[in-house]
Coordinates of C-alpha atoms in Angstrom, one line a residue:
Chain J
X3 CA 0.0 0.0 0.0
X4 CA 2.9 2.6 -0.1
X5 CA 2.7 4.5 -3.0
X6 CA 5.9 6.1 -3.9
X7 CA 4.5 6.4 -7.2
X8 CA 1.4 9.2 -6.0
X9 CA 3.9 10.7 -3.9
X10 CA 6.0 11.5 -6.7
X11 CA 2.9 13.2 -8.8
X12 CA 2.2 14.7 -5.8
X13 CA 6.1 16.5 -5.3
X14 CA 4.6 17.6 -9.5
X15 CA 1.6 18.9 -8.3
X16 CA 3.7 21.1 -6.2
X17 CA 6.2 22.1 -8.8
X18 CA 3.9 23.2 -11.3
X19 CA 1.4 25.2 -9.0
X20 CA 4.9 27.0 -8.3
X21 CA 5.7 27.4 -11.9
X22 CA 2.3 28.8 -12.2
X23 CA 2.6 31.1 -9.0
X24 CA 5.7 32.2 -10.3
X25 CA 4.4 33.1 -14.4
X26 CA 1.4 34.8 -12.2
X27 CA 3.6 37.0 -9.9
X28 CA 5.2 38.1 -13.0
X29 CA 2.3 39.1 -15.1
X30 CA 1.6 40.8 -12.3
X31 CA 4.7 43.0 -12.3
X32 CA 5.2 43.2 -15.8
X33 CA 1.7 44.6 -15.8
X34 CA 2.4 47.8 -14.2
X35 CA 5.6 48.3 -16.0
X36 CA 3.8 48.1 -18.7
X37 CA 1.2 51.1 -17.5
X38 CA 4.1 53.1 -15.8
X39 CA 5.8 52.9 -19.5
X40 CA 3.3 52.7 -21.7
X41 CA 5.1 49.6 -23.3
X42 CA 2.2 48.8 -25.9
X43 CA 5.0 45.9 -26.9
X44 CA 4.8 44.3 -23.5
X45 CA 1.3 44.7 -23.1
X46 CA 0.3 42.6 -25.7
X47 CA 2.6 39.9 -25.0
X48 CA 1.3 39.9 -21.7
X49 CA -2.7 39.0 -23.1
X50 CA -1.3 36.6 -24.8
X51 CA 1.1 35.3 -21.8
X52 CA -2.7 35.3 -19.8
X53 CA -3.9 33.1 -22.2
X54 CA -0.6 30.5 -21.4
X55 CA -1.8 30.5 -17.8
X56 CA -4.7 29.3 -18.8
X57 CA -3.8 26.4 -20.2
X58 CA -1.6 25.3 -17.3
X59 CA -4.6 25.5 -15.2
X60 CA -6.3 23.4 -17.2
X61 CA -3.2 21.1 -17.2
X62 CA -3.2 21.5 -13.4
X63 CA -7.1 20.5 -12.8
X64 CA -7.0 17.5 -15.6
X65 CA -3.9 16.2 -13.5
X66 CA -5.8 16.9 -9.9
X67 CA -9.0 15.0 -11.4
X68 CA -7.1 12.3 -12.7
X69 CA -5.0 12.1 -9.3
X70 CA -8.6 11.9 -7.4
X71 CA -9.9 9.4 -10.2
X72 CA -6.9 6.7 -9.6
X73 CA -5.2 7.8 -6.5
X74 CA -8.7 8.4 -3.9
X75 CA -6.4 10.7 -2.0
X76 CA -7.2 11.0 1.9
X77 CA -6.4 13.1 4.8
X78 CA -3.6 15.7 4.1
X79 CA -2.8 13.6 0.7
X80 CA -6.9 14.9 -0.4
X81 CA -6.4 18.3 0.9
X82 CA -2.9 19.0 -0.8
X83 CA -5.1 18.1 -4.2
X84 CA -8.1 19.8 -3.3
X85 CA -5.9 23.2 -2.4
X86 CA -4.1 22.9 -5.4
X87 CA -7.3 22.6 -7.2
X88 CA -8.7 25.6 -5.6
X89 CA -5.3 27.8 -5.7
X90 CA -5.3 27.7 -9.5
X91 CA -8.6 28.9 -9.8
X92 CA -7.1 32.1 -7.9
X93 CA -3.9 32.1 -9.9
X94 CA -5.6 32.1 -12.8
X95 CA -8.2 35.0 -11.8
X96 CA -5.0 36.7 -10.5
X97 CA -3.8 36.5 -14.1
X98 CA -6.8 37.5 -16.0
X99 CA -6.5 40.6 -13.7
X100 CA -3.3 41.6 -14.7
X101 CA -3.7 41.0 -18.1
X102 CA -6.8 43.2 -17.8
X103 CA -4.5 45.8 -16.3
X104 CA -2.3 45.4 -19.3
X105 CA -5.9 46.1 -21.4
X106 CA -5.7 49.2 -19.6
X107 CA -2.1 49.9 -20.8
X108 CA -3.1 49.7 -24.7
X109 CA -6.6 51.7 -23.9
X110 CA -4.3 55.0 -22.5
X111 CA -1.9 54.4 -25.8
X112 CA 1.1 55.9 -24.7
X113 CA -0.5 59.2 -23.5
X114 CA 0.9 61.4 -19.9
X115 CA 0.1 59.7 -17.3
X116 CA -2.1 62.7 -15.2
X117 CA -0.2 61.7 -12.3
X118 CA 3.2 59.8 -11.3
X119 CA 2.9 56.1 -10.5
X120 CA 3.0 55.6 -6.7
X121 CA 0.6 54.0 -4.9
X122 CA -0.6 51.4 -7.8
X123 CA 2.8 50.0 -8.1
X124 CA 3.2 49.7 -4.3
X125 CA -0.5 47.9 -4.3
X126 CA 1.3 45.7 -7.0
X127 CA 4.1 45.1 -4.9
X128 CA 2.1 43.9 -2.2
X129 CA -0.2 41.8 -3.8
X130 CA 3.1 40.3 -5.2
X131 CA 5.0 39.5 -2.0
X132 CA 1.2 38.2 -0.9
X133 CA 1.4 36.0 -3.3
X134 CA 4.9 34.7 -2.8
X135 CA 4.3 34.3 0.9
X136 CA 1.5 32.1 -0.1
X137 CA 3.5 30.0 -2.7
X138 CA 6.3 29.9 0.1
X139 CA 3.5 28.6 2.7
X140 CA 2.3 26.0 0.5
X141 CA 5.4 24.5 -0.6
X142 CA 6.4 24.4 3.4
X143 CA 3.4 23.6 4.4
X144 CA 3.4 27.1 6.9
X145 CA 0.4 28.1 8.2
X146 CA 1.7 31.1 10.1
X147 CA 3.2 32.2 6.9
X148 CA -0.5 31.6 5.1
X149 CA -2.2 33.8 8.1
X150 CA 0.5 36.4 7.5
X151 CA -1.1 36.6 3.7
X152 CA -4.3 37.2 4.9
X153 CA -3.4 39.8 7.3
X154 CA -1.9 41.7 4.8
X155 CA -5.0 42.5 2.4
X156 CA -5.8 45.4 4.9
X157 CA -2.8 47.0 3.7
X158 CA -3.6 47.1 0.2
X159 CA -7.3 47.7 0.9
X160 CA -6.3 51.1 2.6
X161 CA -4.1 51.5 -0.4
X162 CA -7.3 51.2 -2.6
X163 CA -9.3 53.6 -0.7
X164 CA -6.2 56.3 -0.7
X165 CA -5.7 55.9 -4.9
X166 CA -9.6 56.2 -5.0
X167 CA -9.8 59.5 -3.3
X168 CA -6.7 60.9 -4.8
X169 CA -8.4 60.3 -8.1
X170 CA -11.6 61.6 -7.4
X171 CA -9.7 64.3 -6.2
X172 CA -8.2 64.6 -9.8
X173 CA -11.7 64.2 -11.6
X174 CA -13.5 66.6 -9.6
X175 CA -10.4 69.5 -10.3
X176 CA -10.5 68.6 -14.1
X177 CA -12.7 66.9 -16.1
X178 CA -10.7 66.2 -19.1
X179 CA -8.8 63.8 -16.5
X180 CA -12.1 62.0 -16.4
X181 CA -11.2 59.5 -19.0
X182 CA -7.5 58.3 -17.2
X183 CA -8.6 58.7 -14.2
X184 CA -11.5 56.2 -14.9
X185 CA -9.0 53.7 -16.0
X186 CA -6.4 54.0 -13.2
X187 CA -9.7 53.8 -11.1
X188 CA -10.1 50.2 -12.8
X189 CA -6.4 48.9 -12.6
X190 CA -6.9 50.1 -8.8
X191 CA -9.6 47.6 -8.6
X192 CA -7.4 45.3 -10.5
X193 CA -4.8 45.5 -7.8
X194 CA -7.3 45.3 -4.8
X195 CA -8.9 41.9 -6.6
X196 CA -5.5 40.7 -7.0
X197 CA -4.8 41.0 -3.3
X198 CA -8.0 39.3 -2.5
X199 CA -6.8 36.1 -4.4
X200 CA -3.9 36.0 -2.9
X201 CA -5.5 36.5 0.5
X202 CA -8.0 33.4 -0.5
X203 CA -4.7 31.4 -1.4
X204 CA -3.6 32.2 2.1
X205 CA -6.9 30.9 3.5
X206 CA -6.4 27.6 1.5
X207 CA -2.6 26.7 2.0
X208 CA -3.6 27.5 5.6
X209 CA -6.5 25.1 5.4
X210 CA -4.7 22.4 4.1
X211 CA -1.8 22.6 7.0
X212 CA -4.2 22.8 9.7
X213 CA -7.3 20.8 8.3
X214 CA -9.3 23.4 9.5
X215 CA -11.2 25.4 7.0
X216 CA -12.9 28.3 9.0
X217 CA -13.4 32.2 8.1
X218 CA -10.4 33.8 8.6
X219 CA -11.4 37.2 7.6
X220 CA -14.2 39.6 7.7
X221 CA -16.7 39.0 3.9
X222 CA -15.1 40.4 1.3
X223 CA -17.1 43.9 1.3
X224 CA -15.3 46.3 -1.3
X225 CA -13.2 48.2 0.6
X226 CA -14.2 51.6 -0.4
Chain R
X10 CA -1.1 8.4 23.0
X11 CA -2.4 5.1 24.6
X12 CA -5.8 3.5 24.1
X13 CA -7.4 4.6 27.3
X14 CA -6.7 8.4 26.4
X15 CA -8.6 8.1 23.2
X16 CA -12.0 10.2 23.3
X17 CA -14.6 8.2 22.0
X18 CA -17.2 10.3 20.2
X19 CA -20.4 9.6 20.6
X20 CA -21.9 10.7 23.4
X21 CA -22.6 8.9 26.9
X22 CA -25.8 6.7 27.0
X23 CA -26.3 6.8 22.8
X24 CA -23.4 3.7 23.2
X25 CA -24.8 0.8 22.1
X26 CA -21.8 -1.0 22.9
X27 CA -19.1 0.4 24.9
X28 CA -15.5 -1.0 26.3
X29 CA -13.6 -0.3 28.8
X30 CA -9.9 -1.3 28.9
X31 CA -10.3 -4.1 26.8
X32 CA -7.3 -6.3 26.5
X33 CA -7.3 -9.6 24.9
X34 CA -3.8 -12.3 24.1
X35 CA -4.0 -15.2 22.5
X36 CA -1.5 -17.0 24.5
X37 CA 1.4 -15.3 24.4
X38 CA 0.6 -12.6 22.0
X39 CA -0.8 -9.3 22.8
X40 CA -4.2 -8.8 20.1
X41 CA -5.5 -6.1 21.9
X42 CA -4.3 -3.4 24.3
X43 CA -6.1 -1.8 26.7
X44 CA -9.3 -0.6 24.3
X45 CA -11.4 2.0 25.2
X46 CA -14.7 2.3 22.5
X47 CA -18.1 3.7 22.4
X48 CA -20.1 2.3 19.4
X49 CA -22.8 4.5 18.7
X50 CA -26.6 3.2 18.9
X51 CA -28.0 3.3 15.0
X52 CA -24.7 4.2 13.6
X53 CA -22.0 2.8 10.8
X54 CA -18.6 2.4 12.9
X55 CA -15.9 1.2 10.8
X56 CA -13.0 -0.7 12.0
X57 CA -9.7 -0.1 10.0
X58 CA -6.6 -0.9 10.0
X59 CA -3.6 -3.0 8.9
X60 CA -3.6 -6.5 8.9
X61 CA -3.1 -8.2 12.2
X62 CA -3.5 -5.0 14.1
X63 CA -6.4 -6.5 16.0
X64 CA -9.9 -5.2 14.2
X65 CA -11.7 -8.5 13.7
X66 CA -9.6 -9.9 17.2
X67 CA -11.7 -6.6 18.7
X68 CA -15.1 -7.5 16.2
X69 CA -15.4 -10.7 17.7
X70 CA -15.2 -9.9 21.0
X71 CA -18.3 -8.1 20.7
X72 CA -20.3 -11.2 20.7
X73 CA -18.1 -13.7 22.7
X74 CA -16.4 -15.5 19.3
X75 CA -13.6 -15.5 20.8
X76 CA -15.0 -18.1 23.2
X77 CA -14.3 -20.4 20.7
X78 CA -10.4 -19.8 20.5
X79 CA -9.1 -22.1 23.8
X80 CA -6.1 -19.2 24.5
X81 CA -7.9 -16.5 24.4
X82 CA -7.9 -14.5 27.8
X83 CA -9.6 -11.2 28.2
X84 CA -9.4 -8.3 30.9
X85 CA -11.6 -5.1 30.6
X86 CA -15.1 -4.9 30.1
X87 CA -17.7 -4.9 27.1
X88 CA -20.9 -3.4 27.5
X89 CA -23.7 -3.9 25.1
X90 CA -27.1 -1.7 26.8
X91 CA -24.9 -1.3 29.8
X92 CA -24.7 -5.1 30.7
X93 CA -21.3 -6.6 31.1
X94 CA -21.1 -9.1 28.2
X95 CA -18.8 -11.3 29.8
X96 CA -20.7 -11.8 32.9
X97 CA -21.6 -15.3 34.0
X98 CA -24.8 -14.5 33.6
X99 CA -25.0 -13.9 30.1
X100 CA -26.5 -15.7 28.0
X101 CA -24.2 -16.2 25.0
X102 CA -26.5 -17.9 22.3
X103 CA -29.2 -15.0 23.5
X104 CA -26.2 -12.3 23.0
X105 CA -25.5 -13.9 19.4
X106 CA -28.9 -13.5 18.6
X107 CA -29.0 -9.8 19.4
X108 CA -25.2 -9.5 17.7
X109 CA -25.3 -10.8 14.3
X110 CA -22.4 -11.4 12.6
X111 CA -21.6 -11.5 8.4
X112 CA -18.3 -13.0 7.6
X113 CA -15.6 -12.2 4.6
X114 CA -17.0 -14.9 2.6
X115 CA -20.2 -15.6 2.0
X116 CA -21.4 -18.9 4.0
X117 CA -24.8 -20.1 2.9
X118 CA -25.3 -23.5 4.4
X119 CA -25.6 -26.3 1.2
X120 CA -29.8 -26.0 1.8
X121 CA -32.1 -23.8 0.3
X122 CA -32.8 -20.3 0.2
X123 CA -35.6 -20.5 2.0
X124 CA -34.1 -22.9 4.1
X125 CA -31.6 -20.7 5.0
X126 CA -33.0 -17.1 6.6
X127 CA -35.6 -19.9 8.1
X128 CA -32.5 -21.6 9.8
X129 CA -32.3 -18.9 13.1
X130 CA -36.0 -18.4 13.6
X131 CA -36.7 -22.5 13.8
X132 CA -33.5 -22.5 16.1
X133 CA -35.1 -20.2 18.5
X134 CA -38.7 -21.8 18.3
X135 CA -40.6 -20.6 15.3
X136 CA -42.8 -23.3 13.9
X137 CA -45.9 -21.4 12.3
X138 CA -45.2 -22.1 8.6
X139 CA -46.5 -19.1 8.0
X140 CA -45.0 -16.7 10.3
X141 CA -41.8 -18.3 9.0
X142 CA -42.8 -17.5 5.2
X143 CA -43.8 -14.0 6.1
X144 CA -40.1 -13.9 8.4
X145 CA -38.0 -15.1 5.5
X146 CA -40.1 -12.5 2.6
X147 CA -39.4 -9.2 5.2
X148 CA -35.9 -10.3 6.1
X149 CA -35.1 -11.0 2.1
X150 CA -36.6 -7.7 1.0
X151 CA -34.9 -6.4 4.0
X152 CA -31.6 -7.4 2.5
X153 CA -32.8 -6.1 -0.9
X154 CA -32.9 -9.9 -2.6
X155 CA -36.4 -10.4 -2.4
X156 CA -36.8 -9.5 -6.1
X157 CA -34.2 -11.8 -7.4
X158 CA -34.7 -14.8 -5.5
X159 CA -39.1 -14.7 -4.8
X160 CA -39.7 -17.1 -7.4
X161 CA -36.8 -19.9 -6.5
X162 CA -37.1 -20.2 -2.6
X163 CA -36.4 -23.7 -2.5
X164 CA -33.7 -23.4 -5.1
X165 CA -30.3 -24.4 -3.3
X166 CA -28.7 -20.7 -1.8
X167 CA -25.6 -22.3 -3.5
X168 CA -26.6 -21.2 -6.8
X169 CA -26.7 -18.0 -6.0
X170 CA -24.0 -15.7 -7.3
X171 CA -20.9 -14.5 -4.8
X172 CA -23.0 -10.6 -4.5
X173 CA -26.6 -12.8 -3.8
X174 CA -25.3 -15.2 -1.2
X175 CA -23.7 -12.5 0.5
X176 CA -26.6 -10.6 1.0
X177 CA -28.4 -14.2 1.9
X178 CA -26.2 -14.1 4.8
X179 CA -26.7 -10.7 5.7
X180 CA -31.2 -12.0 5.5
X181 CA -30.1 -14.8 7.2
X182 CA -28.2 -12.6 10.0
X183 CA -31.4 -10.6 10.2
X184 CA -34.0 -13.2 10.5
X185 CA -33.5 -13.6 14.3
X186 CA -34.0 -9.8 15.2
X187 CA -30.2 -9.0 16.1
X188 CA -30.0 -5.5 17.5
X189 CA -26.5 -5.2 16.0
X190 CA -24.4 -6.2 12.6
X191 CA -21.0 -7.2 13.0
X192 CA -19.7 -7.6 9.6
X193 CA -15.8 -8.7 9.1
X194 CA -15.0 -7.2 5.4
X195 CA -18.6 -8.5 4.2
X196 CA -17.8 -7.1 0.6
X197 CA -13.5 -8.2 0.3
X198 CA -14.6 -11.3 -1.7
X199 CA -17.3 -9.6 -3.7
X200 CA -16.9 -7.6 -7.5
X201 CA -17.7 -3.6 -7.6
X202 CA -21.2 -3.9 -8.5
X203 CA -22.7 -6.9 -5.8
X204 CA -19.6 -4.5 -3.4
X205 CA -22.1 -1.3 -4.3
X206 CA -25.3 -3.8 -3.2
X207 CA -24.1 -4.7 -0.3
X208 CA -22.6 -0.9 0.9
X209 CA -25.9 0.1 -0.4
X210 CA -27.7 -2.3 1.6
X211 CA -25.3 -0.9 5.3
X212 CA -26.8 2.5 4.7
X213 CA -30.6 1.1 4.4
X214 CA -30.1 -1.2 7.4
X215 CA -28.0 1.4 9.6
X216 CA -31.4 3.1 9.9
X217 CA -32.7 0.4 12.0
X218 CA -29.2 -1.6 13.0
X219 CA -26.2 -0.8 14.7
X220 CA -23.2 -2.2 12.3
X221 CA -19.7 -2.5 13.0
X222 CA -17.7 -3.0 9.9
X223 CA -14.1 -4.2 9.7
X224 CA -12.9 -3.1 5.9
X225 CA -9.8 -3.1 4.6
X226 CA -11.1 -0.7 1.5
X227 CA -10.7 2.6 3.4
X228 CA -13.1 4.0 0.8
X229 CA -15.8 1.8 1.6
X230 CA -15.5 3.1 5.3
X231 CA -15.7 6.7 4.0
X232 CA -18.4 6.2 2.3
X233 CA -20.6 4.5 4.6
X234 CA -19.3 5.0 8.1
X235 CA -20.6 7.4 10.2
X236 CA -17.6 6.6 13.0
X237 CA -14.2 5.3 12.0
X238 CA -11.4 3.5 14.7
X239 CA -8.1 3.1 13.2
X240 CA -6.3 0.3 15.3
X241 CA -2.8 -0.5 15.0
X242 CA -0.7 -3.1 16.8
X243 CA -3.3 -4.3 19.0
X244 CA -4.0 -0.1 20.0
X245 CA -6.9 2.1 19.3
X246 CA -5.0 4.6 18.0
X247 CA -7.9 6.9 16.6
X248 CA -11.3 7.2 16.9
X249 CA -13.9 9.9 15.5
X250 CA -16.7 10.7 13.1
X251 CA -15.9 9.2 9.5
X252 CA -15.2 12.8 7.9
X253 CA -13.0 13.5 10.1
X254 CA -11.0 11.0 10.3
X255 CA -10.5 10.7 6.3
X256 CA -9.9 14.7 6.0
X257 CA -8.2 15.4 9.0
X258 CA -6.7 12.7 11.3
X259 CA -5.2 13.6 14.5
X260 CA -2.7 11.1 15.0
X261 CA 0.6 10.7 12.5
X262 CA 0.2 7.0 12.4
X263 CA -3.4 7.5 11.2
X264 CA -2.1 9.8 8.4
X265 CA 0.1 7.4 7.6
X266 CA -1.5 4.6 7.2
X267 CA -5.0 6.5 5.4
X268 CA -2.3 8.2 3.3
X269 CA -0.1 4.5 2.0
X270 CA 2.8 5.5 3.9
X271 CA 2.6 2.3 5.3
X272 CA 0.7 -0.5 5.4

């Protein structure tokens, strides 16, 4: 009955939800780069780099089925599986949320930016280190580390409600900033969904450490 | 963590049996140490384990088999509605009666199906040819073979395919009014779709039985326990409700073993 051969799949499972973490948390980055430089170039290969996370998710959930199909996985075996089926589903939201940030890069095309870049790319940052404290968790099993990940969505939430009023701010002094504003509103919200994905991949990695699955945060009201 | 520091789950007086420090050597060799187990009244408890680790050494005692085996000593106590099973004043053919038991492989006697179920009930007095017809038709449809078998009662049981006679013995089992199942992997010899009949058939009865199972298919005890006990090296390592066990198990060793790190 030991099965050297499902713990092996399993130690695959593992490194491809990191190789997936890690394509996410750079789409993420390369997102705002993209928007801080109005790199159309970059933008568009990020779209299409969305679409290549996609598919590994897909790859990731036929694997996970299969593993439940033939393996019947139990006790922290079935929740490793079941998190990783649930973590990609985040990943991959994460993803589309970046690339939709990236939308946002070709919709401005190249114009001034109405303001300097400061608080989006330090909402990016966090929701990036969220998300590698949550990669870090899972692959050593760390469930302080996975609390610490939900903990930290506060910060960016604040960070949400300060970029919101700035740009109202903005919009209410000029109206012809109406139209960037609007769309650094959106990558804003971006950002803040990001960080709530990466908060519920704290939740899960923490979950499958402790076996306990329990609300570890408030509901996820909008912040602002 | 020893045996006697295991929490049992279900709650005082919905036991239907309970032990208390129940020990048990054949001889020279240690089967079970020092057991402490409430089975709940109307519930699915599944034994498991690894082979040897003293499941069906603890599934018999819960109707005196192990009577039969001349070096078996026991210490502890068994209580089955709060009586002390191994007082001398039980009555141990009466205590079989109210604790059934199904074994591994089917075991229809070479008589007919009829024959068969009607075997207990003439053993404890039943005469009335019809009360025994209308015994054998509730117990059969009971153990969901009344369909396939109404129109060749006095057909010999030993026609009946491995999934049919199983579920003969389980009518058969029934026919004297037991209070409780003890079944000793009922479905091990059986293929996945007379296996599904006879889970199927747990479920149903649970309503109106208490069953103890001892599987070695840890899926079958997920799906139809309500209660699991993992034992291992004669130790009740673990014991808790079903989902909990399966998704969450307190104990490394049960991890391990649910998990084919060992075993």
């Amino acid at each position: 009955m030991v099965r050297n051969g499902f713990r092996s799949e399993l130690d695959e499972l593992q490194e491809d939800i990191l190789k997936m973490g890690t394509k996410v948390e750079t789409i993420i980055y390369e997102s705002l780069k993209s928007l801080a430089n109005g790199d159309l170039e970059m933008a568009k290969r990020l779209i299409a780099e969305d679409d290549a996370i996609d598919r590994m998710e897909l790859e990731i959930e036929k694997k996970c089925l299969t593993m439940l199909a033939l393996q019947a996985p139990l006790a922290g075996d079935l929740r490793v599986v079941g998190t990783a089926l649930k973590l990609i589903t985040d990943l991959e939201r994460m993803a589309d949320h970046a690339a939709d940030i990236a939308k946002v890069t070709i919709r401005l095309d190249g114009q001034a930016l109405i303001k300097p870049l400061i608080d989006l790319p330090r909402m990016a940052e966090l929701a990036r280190g969220m998300l590698r404290d949550a990669l870090w968790a899972f692959t050593n099993r760390d469930a302080m580390v996975a609390m610490k990940v939900i903990r930290q969505d506060d910060e960016v939430d604040s960070l949400y409600k300060q970029v919101f009023r700035e740009l109202l701010v903005l919009m209410i002094e000029e109206t012809k900033n109406i139209n960037q504003a609007t769309q650094l509103l959106f990558v804003a919200h971006r950002l803040e969904r990001i960080a709530d994905h990466a908060t519920n991949l704290g939740e899960w990695v923490h979950y499958m450490v402790t076996g306990v699955r329990k609300p570890l945060r408030a509901s996820g009201v909008n912040p602002v | 963590m020893f045996a006697s520091d295991v929490a049992v789950v279900p709650r005082e007086g919905e036991y239907k049996i309970k032990t208390v420090d129940l020990s048990l050597n054949y001889g020279a060799t240690t089967a079970l140490k020092r057991i402490n187990l409430g089975i709940g009244a109307g519930e699915i408890t599944a034994l498991i384990g690894p082979s040897g680790c003293g499941k069906s050494s603890f599934l018999r005692s819960l109707n005196r088999m192990n009577d039969l085996i001349p070096a078996a000593r026991f210490k502890g106590q068994i209580f089955f509605d709060g009586q002390d099973i191994n007082s001398p004043r039980t009555d141990v053919v009466e205590l079989r009666r109210r604790v059934g038991m199904v074994f591994q492989r089917p075991n229809p006697f070479p008589m007919s199906i009829f024959d068969n179920v009607a075997y207990g009930p003439r053993i404890h007095g039943m005469r009335s040819k019809q009360l025994l017809q209308s015994k054998v038709e509730e117990v059969l449809r009971a153990a969901a073979l009344w369909d396939e078998v109404k129109t060749k009662l006095r057909h010999s049981a030993l026609e009946l395919s491995g999934g049919q006679q199983q579920r003969l013995c389980i009518a058969r089992a029934l026919a004297v009014d037991p209070e409780v199942l003890l079944m000793d992997e009922p479905a091990s010899a059986l293929d996945p779709i007379s296996t599904a009949k006879v889970e199927e058939l747990c479920t149903k009865l649970a309503k109106r039985y208490t069953i103890v199972i001892v599987t070695h298919n840890l899926q079958q005890a997920a799906r139809i326990s309500v209660r699991t006990a993992f034992f291992l090296n004669g130790e009740l390592v673990e014991a808790g409700d079903t989902e909990g066990i399966f998704t969450n198990p307190q104990d490394k060793r049960t991890e391990d073993y649910i998990t084919g790190r060992f075993g």
